[in-house]
Tab-separated table of C-alpha atoms in Angstrom:
chain	number	residue	atom	x	y	z
A	1	MET	CA	95.439	35.083	77.563
A	2	THR	CA	98.573	33.665	79.083
A	3	GLU	CA	101.411	35.708	80.724
A	4	GLU	CA	103.966	34.270	77.917
A	5	LYS	CA	101.977	36.184	75.041
A	6	LYS	CA	102.594	39.874	75.834
A	7	VAL	CA	103.200	41.841	72.874
A	8	LEU	CA	104.178	45.619	73.228
A	9	LEU	CA	102.361	47.988	70.760
A	10	VAL	CA	104.225	51.126	70.051
A	11	ALA	CA	102.868	53.647	67.559
A	12	SER	CA	102.677	57.502	66.855
A	13	SER	CA	99.418	58.999	67.416
A	14	GLY	CA	97.106	60.041	64.223
A	15	GLY	CA	98.127	57.587	60.846
A	16	HIS	CA	100.996	55.270	62.291
A	17	LEU	CA	98.587	54.136	65.251
A	18	ALA	CA	95.408	53.886	62.884
A	19	GLN	CA	97.286	51.334	60.737
A	20	LEU	CA	98.313	49.575	63.874
A	21	ALA	CA	94.981	49.078	64.920
A	22	ALA	CA	93.714	47.640	62.022
A	23	LEU	CA	95.872	45.104	62.817
A	24	GLU	CA	93.072	43.963	65.555
A	25	PRO	CA	92.791	40.315	64.291
A	26	TRP	CA	95.838	39.373	65.258
A	27	TRP	CA	96.659	41.826	68.398
A	28	ARG	CA	93.785	40.690	70.153
A	29	LYS	CA	94.729	37.488	71.051
A	30	TRP	CA	97.940	38.676	72.868
A	31	HIS	CA	97.971	40.528	76.331
A	32	ARG	CA	98.972	43.768	75.161
A	33	THR	CA	100.472	47.157	75.959
A	34	TRP	CA	100.324	50.039	73.852
A	35	VAL	CA	102.769	53.209	73.684
A	36	THR	CA	101.673	56.309	71.932
A	37	PHE	CA	100.788	59.541	72.380
A	38	ASP	CA	98.626	61.017	74.915
A	39	THR	CA	95.877	62.896	71.845
A	40	ASP	CA	92.199	62.495	71.860
A	41	ASP	CA	92.480	59.731	68.957
A	42	ALA	CA	94.516	58.024	70.700
A	43	ARG	CA	92.655	58.240	74.017
A	44	SER	CA	89.193	57.394	71.629
A	45	ARG	CA	90.607	54.670	69.633
A	46	LEU	CA	92.557	52.774	72.654
A	47	LYS	CA	89.581	53.297	75.145
A	48	GLY	CA	89.566	50.268	77.768
A	49	GLU	CA	93.057	49.424	76.029
A	50	ASN	CA	96.466	49.118	78.253
A	51	VAL	CA	97.952	51.954	77.115
A	52	VAL	CA	101.398	53.815	78.214
A	53	TRP	CA	101.840	57.713	77.148
A	54	GLY	CA	104.650	58.227	75.362
A	55	HIS	CA	106.408	61.624	74.769
A	56	HIS	CA	106.036	63.719	72.132
A	57	PRO	CA	107.011	66.102	69.889
A	58	THR	CA	109.753	63.726	68.583
A	59	THR	CA	111.224	64.927	65.702
A	60	ARG	CA	114.810	66.537	66.571
A	61	ASN	CA	113.428	66.600	70.126
A	62	LEU	CA	116.449	65.449	72.298
A	63	PRO	CA	114.871	65.303	75.788
A	64	ASN	CA	111.409	63.877	74.489
A	65	LEU	CA	114.230	61.144	72.724
A	66	ALA	CA	115.815	60.989	76.281
A	67	ARG	CA	112.422	60.339	77.977
A	68	ASN	CA	111.103	57.933	75.693
A	69	PHE	CA	114.457	55.903	76.029
A	70	ARG	CA	113.950	55.960	79.732
A	71	LEU	CA	110.341	54.880	78.883
A	72	ALA	CA	111.298	51.568	76.670
A	73	VAL	CA	113.595	50.884	79.709
A	74	LYS	CA	111.450	50.455	82.268
A	75	LEU	CA	108.626	48.997	80.411
A	76	LEU	CA	110.833	46.304	78.725
A	77	ARG	CA	111.936	45.839	82.223
A	78	ARG	CA	108.698	45.502	83.889
A	79	ASP	CA	106.613	43.782	81.006
A	80	ARG	CA	109.643	41.634	79.315
A	81	PRO	CA	107.145	41.218	76.184
A	82	ALA	CA	107.776	38.453	73.993
A	83	LEU	CA	107.042	40.636	70.786
A	84	ILE	CA	107.414	44.651	69.996
A	85	VAL	CA	105.231	45.781	66.836
A	86	SER	CA	105.547	49.035	65.622
A	87	THR	CA	104.358	51.270	62.349
A	88	GLY	CA	106.754	54.216	63.898
A	89	ALA	CA	107.294	56.835	63.702
A	90	GLY	CA	109.815	58.425	66.393
A	91	VAL	CA	108.661	56.473	69.220
A	92	ALA	CA	109.462	53.264	68.165
A	93	PHE	CA	113.232	53.613	67.549
A	94	PRO	CA	114.417	53.878	71.349
A	95	PHE	CA	111.985	50.881	72.000
A	96	PHE	CA	113.622	49.062	69.169
A	97	LEU	CA	117.378	49.898	70.170
A	98	ILE	CA	116.564	48.404	73.885
A	99	ALA	CA	114.428	45.806	72.644
A	100	LYS	CA	118.294	44.460	70.046
A	101	PHE	CA	120.201	44.596	73.321
A	102	VAL	CA	117.773	42.992	75.390
A	103	ARG	CA	116.953	39.901	72.672
A	104	ILE	CA	113.242	40.906	72.826
A	105	PRO	CA	111.999	40.108	68.594
A	106	THR	CA	110.490	42.890	67.233
A	107	VAL	CA	108.284	43.551	63.936
A	108	TYR	CA	108.120	47.022	62.259
A	109	VAL	CA	105.384	47.736	59.777
A	110	GLU	CA	106.574	50.708	57.210
A	111	VAL	CA	103.805	53.049	56.770
A	112	TYR	CA	101.599	52.810	53.442
A	113	ASP	CA	101.949	56.152	52.425
A	114	ARG	CA	105.845	56.374	51.692
A	115	LEU	CA	106.374	55.645	48.518
A	116	ASP	CA	108.792	57.871	46.804
A	117	SER	CA	111.628	57.491	50.016
A	118	ALA	CA	112.508	55.614	52.985
A	119	THR	CA	111.394	57.584	56.492
A	120	LEU	CA	113.810	58.432	59.265
A	121	THR	CA	112.344	55.930	61.461
A	122	GLY	CA	112.305	53.112	59.021
A	123	ARG	CA	116.098	53.697	58.138
A	124	LEU	CA	116.769	53.965	62.050
A	125	CYS	CA	114.649	50.786	62.826
A	126	SER	CA	115.532	48.859	59.624
A	127	PRO	CA	119.183	47.451	61.263
A	128	LEU	CA	117.706	46.303	64.753
A	129	THR	CA	114.070	44.433	63.689
A	130	THR	CA	113.864	40.983	63.388
A	131	LEU	CA	111.093	41.349	60.699
A	132	PHE	CA	111.022	44.402	58.219
A	133	LEU	CA	107.558	44.309	56.597
A	134	VAL	CA	106.068	46.492	53.671
A	135	GLN	CA	103.110	47.302	52.276
A	136	TRP	CA	103.851	48.219	48.771
A	137	GLU	CA	106.239	46.393	46.736
A	138	GLU	CA	107.713	49.534	45.708
A	139	GLN	CA	109.368	49.964	49.143
A	140	LEU	CA	111.305	46.965	48.577
A	141	ARG	CA	113.889	49.491	46.468
A	142	PHE	CA	114.448	51.228	49.678
A	143	TYR	CA	114.298	48.037	52.294
A	144	PRO	CA	115.363	44.864	50.123
A	145	ARG	CA	115.115	42.152	53.085
A	146	ALA	CA	111.504	43.346	53.761
A	147	ARG	CA	108.666	41.064	53.186
A	148	VAL	CA	105.303	42.784	51.157
A	149	ILE	CA	102.029	42.325	53.172
A	150	GLY	CA	99.871	44.639	50.809
A	151	GLY	CA	98.273	47.387	52.708
A	152	LEU	CA	96.319	47.785	56.233
A	153	LEU	CA	94.288	49.999	55.444
């Protein structure tokens, strides 16, 4: 792995992390750092990986939003990844906003289980992201410029 092939993988723990982990055939080729929450499932799933713990809860929690913005600035300045990839949720937004300003490409994969409306994080990240991916054709009505990739799980 070369230094210029750094990727930052950002996801809330649980299902969001499981969907991002399902992309292993792709991300295993990169020098990677994960940002997620310090939970039992994340520790188990990411054993042996380079992990930075984000701050949660993120829903309507302004202090943790500020902490995650500081974390995003610190990591993007330190690691300068070639790409940021996320499946959401709230922890992704600060990273995508900062990435937009410092011109780091981003890929957002909308979760598979939301077919009746757009997610809050999807709505926030959609205008910021370089590439927005959905897992179902039905999700295109909420994200018309997205690409359908099919289910990850």
